Amino acid sequence: MTTALIRLSDIEKVYPMEAETVTALKGVNLRIDPGEFTAIMGSSGSGKSTLMHIAGLLDNLSRGRYELEGRDVSSLTQNQMAQIRNQRIGFIFQSFNLLPRCSAFENVALPMLYRRPPASHLREKVTSCLAMVGMTDRADHLPRQLSGGQQQRVAIARALVNDPALILADEPTGNLDTTTGTEIIRLLGSLNDKGMTLILVTHDPEVGRTARRRIILRDGRIEREQRA
Ligand code: ADP
Ligand code: MG
C-alpha cells in the first residue's frame, strides 16, 4: 500500500470569537492518495475553505491529527509550516493573488527565492512553468496587463514552480466567465493527467463534475462522497 499523501483523522477547527466560538470542522476524516483529483464541495459556510487552509498548512487545527506524506504535521511551528508549505504545496486562489508590481515572470519565480537557486536554474524553471500554462509570450506583463484567465494561468505556473506534492485550488474559476473557467479547469485536469495531485474547492457542480472524487461537506462534516 502506498503512503497516503494526506491523512486527516478526526479534525476539528474551532474559531474562538467574542460572542461565541464557531466550530467550522467537526470531526473530519479524509485520506487522499498521490495522483487523485478531489473536489471539496458544499454550500457556503460548510467549511470548505477552512478544510483547505488546514490541508494547506495555512492554519492550525484545533483537535485531531494531520499526516502529510507520512509525516505528522498536526502541531508544527509557524516557521515549520511555512517551509513545508513552500516546498510541498502549490496554491491557487479565486482572486489570483499575484503581486501587482511584479511581472508574470517574477510572480512565478517568487516561491523559488526561498531556497536561493542559481539564476540559470531559476530562469529555466520559471520559463518551463510559464510554457506549461501557455503564457510564454506574456512573461514581462504586469498582472493588470493580463486578463483574468491569463492571471490565473500565471498563478498556476507559480503553484507548479517548486514541484509540489499537491496543488490546492480554492474556487479557481470564481472570478472568471464560464468559457475561461472551463479552460482553467481543463488546464488543471491536464496537470492531473500528468500525475499532479489536485484538491479543488468549489460550490459549482459543473466544476465539481470534472473531478474523479467529490467530498461533500455540510455544516463542518463530510456528508457524503461520490466517485466518478
Ligand atoms: P466555506 O468556504 O464552505 O464557505 P468556511 O470554511 O469559510 O466555509 O467557513 C466555515 C464556518 O467557519 C463559517 O461559519 C464561517 O463563518 C466560519 N469561519 C471561517 N473563517 C473564520 C474565521 N477566520 N474566524 C471565525 N469564523 C470563521
Ligand atoms: Mg470558502
PDB file of C-alpha atoms and ligand atoms in Angstrom:
ATOM      1  CA  MET A   1       0.000   0.000   0.000  1.00  0.00           C
ATOM      2  CA  THR A   2       1.308   3.463  -0.878  1.00  0.00           C
ATOM      3  CA  THR A   3       1.691   6.139   1.773  1.00  0.00           C
ATOM      4  CA  ALA A   4      -1.293   8.468   1.817  1.00  0.00           C
ATOM      5  CA  LEU A   5      -0.467  11.955   0.636  1.00  0.00           C
ATOM      6  CA  ILE A   6      -2.920  13.417   3.121  1.00  0.00           C
ATOM      7  CA  ARG A   7      -4.431  11.709   6.106  1.00  0.00           C
ATOM      8  CA  LEU A   8      -6.782  13.729   8.295  1.00  0.00           C
ATOM      9  CA  SER A   9      -8.050  11.992  11.424  1.00  0.00           C
ATOM     10  CA  ASP A  10     -10.909  13.475  13.463  1.00  0.00           C
ATOM     11  CA  ILE A  11     -10.003  17.021  12.533  1.00  0.00           C
ATOM     12  CA  GLU A  12     -11.743  19.799  14.409  1.00  0.00           C
ATOM     13  CA  LYS A  13     -11.340  23.514  13.835  1.00  0.00           C
ATOM     14  CA  VAL A  14     -12.655  25.992  16.340  1.00  0.00           C
ATOM     15  CA  TYR A  15     -12.567  29.741  15.761  1.00  0.00           C
ATOM     16  CA  PRO A  16     -12.736  31.471  19.138  1.00  0.00           C
ATOM     17  CA  MET A  17     -14.962  34.525  18.726  1.00  0.00           C
ATOM     18  CA  GLU A  18     -16.024  37.107  21.272  1.00  0.00           C
ATOM     19  CA  ALA A  19     -19.716  36.285  21.237  1.00  0.00           C
ATOM     20  CA  GLU A  20     -19.456  32.512  20.740  1.00  0.00           C
ATOM     21  CA  THR A  21     -16.938  30.064  19.348  1.00  0.00           C
ATOM     22  CA  VAL A  22     -17.522  28.786  15.818  1.00  0.00           C
ATOM     23  CA  THR A  23     -16.735  25.132  15.170  1.00  0.00           C
ATOM     24  CA  ALA A  24     -16.057  25.107  11.438  1.00  0.00           C
ATOM     25  CA  LEU A  25     -14.928  21.471  11.213  1.00  0.00           C
ATOM     26  CA  LYS A  26     -16.489  18.855  13.468  1.00  0.00           C
ATOM     27  CA  GLY A  27     -14.515  15.643  13.119  1.00  0.00           C
ATOM     28  CA  VAL A  28     -13.353  15.250   9.530  1.00  0.00           C
ATOM     29  CA  ASN A  29     -11.657  12.038   8.373  1.00  0.00           C
ATOM     30  CA  LEU A  30     -10.108  12.076   4.929  1.00  0.00           C
ATOM     31  CA  ARG A  31      -7.401  10.199   3.062  1.00  0.00           C
ATOM     32  CA  ILE A  32      -6.050  11.435  -0.249  1.00  0.00           C
ATOM     33  CA  ASP A  33      -3.566   9.401  -2.274  1.00  0.00           C
ATOM     34  CA  PRO A  34      -0.955  10.676  -4.740  1.00  0.00           C
ATOM     35  CA  GLY A  35      -2.416  11.369  -8.188  1.00  0.00           C
ATOM     36  CA  GLU A  36      -6.006  11.899  -7.059  1.00  0.00           C
ATOM     37  CA  PHE A  37      -8.213  14.735  -8.296  1.00  0.00           C
ATOM     38  CA  THR A  38     -10.636  15.577  -5.496  1.00  0.00           C
ATOM     39  CA  ALA A  39     -13.292  18.272  -5.353  1.00  0.00           C
ATOM     40  CA  ILE A  40     -14.374  19.614  -1.971  1.00  0.00           C
ATOM     41  CA  MET A  41     -17.960  20.754  -2.317  1.00  0.00           C
ATOM     42  CA  GLY A  42     -20.772  22.080  -0.166  1.00  0.00           C
ATOM     43  CA  SER A  43     -22.782  25.228   0.375  1.00  0.00           C
ATOM     44  CA  SER A  44     -21.354  28.495   1.652  1.00  0.00           C
ATOM     45  CA  GLY A  45     -20.215  28.227   5.260  1.00  0.00           C
ATOM     46  CA  SER A  46     -19.960  24.412   5.213  1.00  0.00           C
ATOM     47  CA  GLY A  47     -16.222  24.540   5.982  1.00  0.00           C
ATOM     48  CA  LYS A  48     -14.602  24.147   2.555  1.00  0.00           C
ATOM     49  CA  SER A  49     -12.086  26.974   2.907  1.00  0.00           C
ATOM     50  CA  THR A  50     -11.304  26.005   6.481  1.00  0.00           C
ATOM     51  CA  LEU A  51     -10.523  22.465   5.356  1.00  0.00           C
ATOM     52  CA  MET A  52      -8.338  23.759   2.552  1.00  0.00           C
ATOM     53  CA  HIS A  53      -6.477  26.096   4.906  1.00  0.00           C
ATOM     54  CA  ILE A  54      -5.743  23.216   7.254  1.00  0.00           C
ATOM     55  CA  ALA A  55      -4.741  20.821   4.470  1.00  0.00           C
ATOM     56  CA  GLY A  56      -2.521  23.587   3.037  1.00  0.00           C
ATOM     57  CA  LEU A  57      -0.825  24.280   6.374  1.00  0.00           C
ATOM     58  CA  LEU A  58      -2.143  27.837   6.268  1.00  0.00           C
ATOM     59  CA  ASP A  59      -3.844  27.332   9.600  1.00  0.00           C
ATOM     60  CA  ASN A  60      -3.530  25.109  12.678  1.00  0.00           C
ATOM     61  CA  LEU A  61      -6.117  22.532  13.541  1.00  0.00           C
ATOM     62  CA  SER A  62      -7.770  22.610  16.966  1.00  0.00           C
ATOM     63  CA  ARG A  63      -8.028  18.846  17.517  1.00  0.00           C
ATOM     64  CA  GLY A  64      -7.161  15.694  15.610  1.00  0.00           C
ATOM     65  CA  ARG A  65      -4.195  14.547  13.588  1.00  0.00           C
ATOM     66  CA  TYR A  66      -2.837  15.521  10.183  1.00  0.00           C
ATOM     67  CA  GLU A  67      -0.226  13.488   8.352  1.00  0.00           C
ATOM     68  CA  LEU A  68       1.240  14.883   5.129  1.00  0.00           C
ATOM     69  CA  GLU A  69       3.354  12.412   3.120  1.00  0.00           C
ATOM     70  CA  GLY A  70       3.525  10.207   6.207  1.00  0.00           C
ATOM     71  CA  ARG A  71       4.761  12.971   8.484  1.00  0.00           C
ATOM     72  CA  ASP A  72       2.746  14.214  11.452  1.00  0.00           C
ATOM     73  CA  VAL A  73       2.192  17.919  10.838  1.00  0.00           C
ATOM     74  CA  SER A  74      -0.509  18.401  13.478  1.00  0.00           C
ATOM     75  CA  SER A  75       1.499  20.669  15.747  1.00  0.00           C
ATOM     76  CA  LEU A  76       4.290  22.370  13.860  1.00  0.00           C
ATOM     77  CA  THR A  77       5.529  25.908  14.499  1.00  0.00           C
ATOM     78  CA  GLN A  78       4.564  28.658  12.056  1.00  0.00           C
ATOM     79  CA  ASN A  79       8.063  28.512  10.570  1.00  0.00           C
ATOM     80  CA  GLN A  80       7.997  24.764  10.037  1.00  0.00           C
ATOM     81  CA  MET A  81       4.554  25.056   8.451  1.00  0.00           C
ATOM     82  CA  ALA A  82       5.768  27.814   6.125  1.00  0.00           C
ATOM     83  CA  GLN A  83       8.727  25.748   4.978  1.00  0.00           C
ATOM     84  CA  ILE A  84       6.719  22.601   4.183  1.00  0.00           C
ATOM     85  CA  ARG A  85       4.014  24.727   2.548  1.00  0.00           C
ATOM     86  CA  ASN A  86       6.557  26.438   0.313  1.00  0.00           C
ATOM     87  CA  GLN A  87       8.204  23.208  -0.774  1.00  0.00           C
ATOM     88  CA  ARG A  88       5.337  20.728  -0.976  1.00  0.00           C
ATOM     89  CA  ILE A  89       2.117  22.662  -1.706  1.00  0.00           C
ATOM     90  CA  GLY A  90       1.037  24.908  -4.571  1.00  0.00           C
ATOM     91  CA  PHE A  91      -1.900  27.283  -4.083  1.00  0.00           C
ATOM     92  CA  ILE A  92      -4.422  28.736  -6.494  1.00  0.00           C
ATOM     93  CA  PHE A  93      -6.968  31.267  -5.278  1.00  0.00           C
ATOM     94  CA  GLN A  94     -10.186  32.768  -6.621  1.00  0.00           C
ATOM     95  CA  SER A  95      -8.627  36.233  -6.767  1.00  0.00           C
ATOM     96  CA  PHE A  96      -5.303  35.030  -8.276  1.00  0.00           C
ATOM     97  CA  ASN A  97      -3.250  36.781  -5.519  1.00  0.00           C
ATOM     98  CA  LEU A  98      -0.462  37.931  -7.829  1.00  0.00           C
ATOM     99  CA  LEU A  99       1.816  40.744  -6.660  1.00  0.00           C
ATOM    100  CA  PRO A 100       0.653  43.790  -8.660  1.00  0.00           C
ATOM    101  CA  ARG A 101       4.094  45.373  -9.166  1.00  0.00           C
ATOM    102  CA  CYS A 102       5.798  42.145 -10.235  1.00  0.00           C
ATOM    103  CA  SER A 103       5.806  40.764 -13.770  1.00  0.00           C
ATOM    104  CA  ALA A 104       4.353  37.373 -14.606  1.00  0.00           C
ATOM    105  CA  PHE A 105       7.911  36.004 -14.588  1.00  0.00           C
ATOM    106  CA  GLU A 106       8.676  37.492 -11.154  1.00  0.00           C
ATOM    107  CA  ASN A 107       5.400  36.264  -9.696  1.00  0.00           C
ATOM    108  CA  VAL A 108       6.148  32.713 -10.816  1.00  0.00           C
ATOM    109  CA  ALA A 109       9.733  32.955  -9.535  1.00  0.00           C
ATOM    110  CA  LEU A 110       8.681  34.086  -6.064  1.00  0.00           C
ATOM    111  CA  PRO A 111       8.233  30.687  -4.349  1.00  0.00           C
ATOM    112  CA  MET A 112      11.681  29.656  -5.604  1.00  0.00           C
ATOM    113  CA  LEU A 113      13.554  32.567  -3.991  1.00  0.00           C
ATOM    114  CA  TYR A 114      13.227  30.989  -0.546  1.00  0.00           C
ATOM    115  CA  ARG A 115      15.933  28.479  -1.463  1.00  0.00           C
ATOM    116  CA  ARG A 116      18.197  30.922  -3.354  1.00  0.00           C
ATOM    117  CA  PRO A 117      18.645  28.868  -6.531  1.00  0.00           C
ATOM    118  CA  PRO A 118      21.294  29.719  -9.157  1.00  0.00           C
ATOM    119  CA  ALA A 119      19.914  32.321 -11.592  1.00  0.00           C
ATOM    120  CA  SER A 120      20.168  29.973 -14.567  1.00  0.00           C
ATOM    121  CA  HIS A 121      18.165  27.259 -12.806  1.00  0.00           C
ATOM    122  CA  LEU A 122      15.532  29.799 -11.755  1.00  0.00           C
ATOM    123  CA  ARG A 123      15.158  31.165 -15.291  1.00  0.00           C
ATOM    124  CA  GLU A 124      14.889  27.676 -16.754  1.00  0.00           C
ATOM    125  CA  LYS A 125      12.275  26.543 -14.247  1.00  0.00           C
ATOM    126  CA  VAL A 126      10.118  29.683 -14.458  1.00  0.00           C
ATOM    127  CA  THR A 127      10.260  29.612 -18.260  1.00  0.00           C
ATOM    128  CA  SER A 128       9.182  25.982 -18.398  1.00  0.00           C
ATOM    129  CA  CYS A 129       6.287  26.576 -15.966  1.00  0.00           C
ATOM    130  CA  LEU A 130       5.081  29.595 -17.969  1.00  0.00           C
ATOM    131  CA  ALA A 131       5.236  27.428 -21.101  1.00  0.00           C
ATOM    132  CA  MET A 132       3.198  24.705 -19.391  1.00  0.00           C
ATOM    133  CA  VAL A 133       0.313  27.151 -18.899  1.00  0.00           C
ATOM    134  CA  GLY A 134       0.670  28.771 -22.331  1.00  0.00           C
ATOM    135  CA  MET A 135       1.997  32.114 -21.059  1.00  0.00           C
ATOM    136  CA  THR A 136       5.473  32.222 -22.595  1.00  0.00           C
ATOM    137  CA  ASP A 137       4.766  35.393 -24.549  1.00  0.00           C
ATOM    138  CA  ARG A 138       3.403  37.274 -21.512  1.00  0.00           C
ATOM    139  CA  ALA A 139       6.353  36.809 -19.130  1.00  0.00           C
ATOM    140  CA  ASP A 140       7.079  40.547 -18.875  1.00  0.00           C
ATOM    141  CA  HIS A 141       3.482  41.666 -18.360  1.00  0.00           C
ATOM    142  CA  LEU A 142       2.238  43.011 -15.047  1.00  0.00           C
ATOM    143  CA  PRO A 143      -0.922  41.386 -13.633  1.00  0.00           C
ATOM    144  CA  ARG A 144      -3.069  44.414 -14.600  1.00  0.00           C
ATOM    145  CA  GLN A 145      -1.907  43.973 -18.201  1.00  0.00           C
ATOM    146  CA  LEU A 146      -3.361  40.450 -18.238  1.00  0.00           C
ATOM    147  CA  SER A 147      -6.920  39.148 -18.457  1.00  0.00           C
ATOM    148  CA  GLY A 148      -8.388  37.223 -15.529  1.00  0.00           C
ATOM    149  CA  GLY A 149      -7.820  33.902 -17.250  1.00  0.00           C
ATOM    150  CA  GLN A 150      -4.212  34.825 -18.021  1.00  0.00           C
ATOM    151  CA  GLN A 151      -3.646  35.902 -14.411  1.00  0.00           C
ATOM    152  CA  GLN A 152      -4.962  32.558 -13.223  1.00  0.00           C
ATOM    153  CA  ARG A 153      -2.590  30.783 -15.643  1.00  0.00           C
ATOM    154  CA  VAL A 154       0.316  32.702 -14.119  1.00  0.00           C
ATOM    155  CA  ALA A 155      -0.922  31.705 -10.660  1.00  0.00           C
ATOM    156  CA  ILE A 156      -0.992  28.061 -11.779  1.00  0.00           C
ATOM    157  CA  ALA A 157       2.590  28.369 -13.048  1.00  0.00           C
ATOM    158  CA  ARG A 158       3.547  29.840  -9.670  1.00  0.00           C
ATOM    159  CA  ALA A 159       1.866  26.902  -7.924  1.00  0.00           C
ATOM    160  CA  LEU A 160       3.936  24.470 -10.022  1.00  0.00           C
ATOM    161  CA  VAL A 161       7.338  26.090  -9.781  1.00  0.00           C
ATOM    162  CA  ASN A 162       8.642  24.210  -6.713  1.00  0.00           C
ATOM    163  CA  ASP A 163       7.436  20.795  -7.954  1.00  0.00           C
ATOM    164  CA  PRO A 164       4.844  20.453  -5.189  1.00  0.00           C
ATOM    165  CA  ALA A 165       3.349  17.179  -3.982  1.00  0.00           C
ATOM    166  CA  LEU A 166      -0.110  18.661  -4.372  1.00  0.00           C
ATOM    167  CA  ILE A 167      -1.993  21.695  -5.624  1.00  0.00           C
ATOM    168  CA  LEU A 168      -4.833  23.232  -3.646  1.00  0.00           C
ATOM    169  CA  ALA A 169      -7.256  25.446  -5.548  1.00  0.00           C
ATOM    170  CA  ASP A 170      -9.972  27.440  -3.743  1.00  0.00           C
ATOM    171  CA  GLU A 171     -12.759  28.419  -6.184  1.00  0.00           C
ATOM    172  CA  PRO A 172     -10.221  28.879  -9.022  1.00  0.00           C
ATOM    173  CA  THR A 173     -12.958  29.784 -11.516  1.00  0.00           C
ATOM    174  CA  GLY A 174     -14.941  32.034  -9.161  1.00  0.00           C
ATOM    175  CA  ASN A 175     -13.785  35.277 -10.796  1.00  0.00           C
ATOM    176  CA  LEU A 176     -13.846  34.023 -14.388  1.00  0.00           C
ATOM    177  CA  ASP A 177     -16.512  33.855 -17.079  1.00  0.00           C
ATOM    178  CA  THR A 178     -17.795  30.397 -17.959  1.00  0.00           C
ATOM    179  CA  THR A 179     -15.645  29.865 -21.059  1.00  0.00           C
ATOM    180  CA  THR A 180     -12.433  30.999 -19.366  1.00  0.00           C
ATOM    181  CA  GLY A 181     -13.316  28.987 -16.266  1.00  0.00           C
ATOM    182  CA  THR A 182     -13.731  25.881 -18.399  1.00  0.00           C
ATOM    183  CA  GLU A 183     -10.274  26.462 -19.930  1.00  0.00           C
ATOM    184  CA  ILE A 184      -8.706  26.787 -16.485  1.00  0.00           C
ATOM    185  CA  ILE A 185     -10.388  23.598 -15.269  1.00  0.00           C
ATOM    186  CA  ARG A 186      -9.198  21.819 -18.409  1.00  0.00           C
ATOM    187  CA  LEU A 187      -5.656  23.016 -17.723  1.00  0.00           C
ATOM    188  CA  LEU A 188      -5.862  21.709 -14.144  1.00  0.00           C
ATOM    189  CA  GLY A 189      -7.237  18.410 -15.469  1.00  0.00           C
ATOM    190  CA  SER A 190      -4.266  18.078 -17.827  1.00  0.00           C
ATOM    191  CA  LEU A 191      -1.883  18.572 -14.889  1.00  0.00           C
ATOM    192  CA  ASN A 192      -3.696  15.769 -13.078  1.00  0.00           C
ATOM    193  CA  ASP A 193      -3.334  13.576 -16.184  1.00  0.00           C
ATOM    194  CA  LYS A 194       0.426  14.098 -15.816  1.00  0.00           C
ATOM    195  CA  GLY A 195       0.243  12.879 -12.216  1.00  0.00           C
ATOM    196  CA  MET A 196      -0.267  16.053 -10.171  1.00  0.00           C
ATOM    197  CA  THR A 197      -2.497  15.618  -7.127  1.00  0.00           C
ATOM    198  CA  LEU A 198      -5.269  18.209  -7.075  1.00  0.00           C
ATOM    199  CA  ILE A 199      -7.707  19.317  -4.422  1.00  0.00           C
ATOM    200  CA  LEU A 200     -10.235  21.751  -5.767  1.00  0.00           C
ATOM    201  CA  VAL A 201     -12.684  23.650  -3.591  1.00  0.00           C
ATOM    202  CA  THR A 202     -15.833  24.675  -5.416  1.00  0.00           C
ATOM    203  CA  HIS A 203     -19.521  25.241  -4.887  1.00  0.00           C
ATOM    204  CA  ASP A 204     -20.105  24.905  -8.656  1.00  0.00           C
ATOM    205  CA  PRO A 205     -21.490  21.430  -9.545  1.00  0.00           C
ATOM    206  CA  GLU A 206     -20.312  21.846 -13.143  1.00  0.00           C
ATOM    207  CA  VAL A 207     -16.724  22.354 -11.976  1.00  0.00           C
ATOM    208  CA  GLY A 208     -17.025  19.580  -9.388  1.00  0.00           C
ATOM    209  CA  ARG A 209     -18.065  17.075 -12.050  1.00  0.00           C
ATOM    210  CA  THR A 210     -14.613  17.264 -13.646  1.00  0.00           C
ATOM    211  CA  ALA A 211     -13.027  15.746 -10.508  1.00  0.00           C
ATOM    212  CA  ARG A 212     -12.834  11.981 -10.134  1.00  0.00           C
ATOM    213  CA  ARG A 213     -13.805  12.197  -6.486  1.00  0.00           C
ATOM    214  CA  ARG A 214     -16.180  14.574  -4.741  1.00  0.00           C
ATOM    215  CA  ILE A 215     -16.332  15.171  -0.996  1.00  0.00           C
ATOM    216  CA  ILE A 216     -19.482  16.991   0.043  1.00  0.00           C
ATOM    217  CA  LEU A 217     -19.286  18.992   3.271  1.00  0.00           C
ATOM    218  CA  ARG A 218     -22.245  20.097   5.296  1.00  0.00           C
ATOM    219  CA  ASP A 219     -22.025  22.082   8.496  1.00  0.00           C
ATOM    220  CA  GLY A 220     -18.414  21.111   9.200  1.00  0.00           C
ATOM    221  CA  ARG A 221     -18.796  17.400   8.478  1.00  0.00           C
ATOM    222  CA  ILE A 222     -18.330  15.180   5.435  1.00  0.00           C
ATOM    223  CA  GLU A 223     -21.907  14.476   4.451  1.00  0.00           C
ATOM    224  CA  ARG A 224     -21.129  12.099   1.600  1.00  0.00           C
ATOM    225  CA  GLU A 225     -18.628  11.183  -1.045  1.00  0.00           C
ATOM    226  CA  GLN A 226     -19.026  10.444  -4.752  1.00  0.00           C
ATOM    227  CA  ARG A 227     -16.610   8.846  -7.205  1.00  0.00           C
ATOM    228  CA  ALA A 228     -16.785   9.296 -10.952  1.00  0.00           C
TER     229      ALA A 228
HETATM  230  P1  ADP B   1     -16.919  27.816   3.076  1.00  0.00           P
HETATM  231  O1  ADP B   1     -15.567  28.005   2.491  1.00  0.00           O
HETATM  232  O2  ADP B   1     -17.501  26.456   2.841  1.00  0.00           O
HETATM  233  O3  ADP B   1     -17.882  28.890   2.667  1.00  0.00           O
HETATM  234  P2  ADP B   1     -15.621  28.486   5.597  1.00  0.00           P
HETATM  235  O4  ADP B   1     -14.638  27.392   5.851  1.00  0.00           O
HETATM  236  O5  ADP B   1     -15.108  29.764   5.068  1.00  0.00           O
HETATM  237  O6  ADP B   1     -16.805  27.909   4.665  1.00  0.00           O
HETATM  238  O7  ADP B   1     -16.415  28.778   6.944  1.00  0.00           O
HETATM  239  C1  ADP B   1     -16.943  27.765   7.773  1.00  0.00           C
HETATM  240  C2  ADP B   1     -17.517  28.409   9.041  1.00  0.00           C
HETATM  241  O8  ADP B   1     -16.463  28.969   9.818  1.00  0.00           O
HETATM  242  C3  ADP B   1     -18.471  29.567   8.761  1.00  0.00           C
HETATM  243  O9  ADP B   1     -19.480  29.523   9.745  1.00  0.00           O
HETATM  244  C4  ADP B   1     -17.614  30.779   8.935  1.00  0.00           C
HETATM  245  O10 ADP B   1     -18.381  31.884   9.335  1.00  0.00           O
HETATM  246  C5  ADP B   1     -16.627  30.362   9.990  1.00  0.00           C
HETATM  247  N1  ADP B   1     -15.297  30.986   9.814  1.00  0.00           N
HETATM  248  C6  ADP B   1     -14.480  30.853   8.747  1.00  0.00           C
HETATM  249  N2  ADP B   1     -13.321  31.520   8.912  1.00  0.00           N
HETATM  250  C7  ADP B   1     -13.417  32.098  10.134  1.00  0.00           C
HETATM  251  C8  ADP B   1     -12.527  32.921  10.920  1.00  0.00           C
HETATM  252  N3  ADP B   1     -11.310  33.273  10.468  1.00  0.00           N
HETATM  253  N4  ADP B   1     -12.967  33.343  12.126  1.00  0.00           N
HETATM  254  C9  ADP B   1     -14.167  32.963  12.580  1.00  0.00           C
HETATM  255  N5  ADP B   1     -15.047  32.186  11.920  1.00  0.00           N
HETATM  256  C10 ADP B   1     -14.674  31.747  10.713  1.00  0.00           C
HETATM  257 MG    MG B   2     -14.857  29.409   1.033  1.00  0.00          MG
END
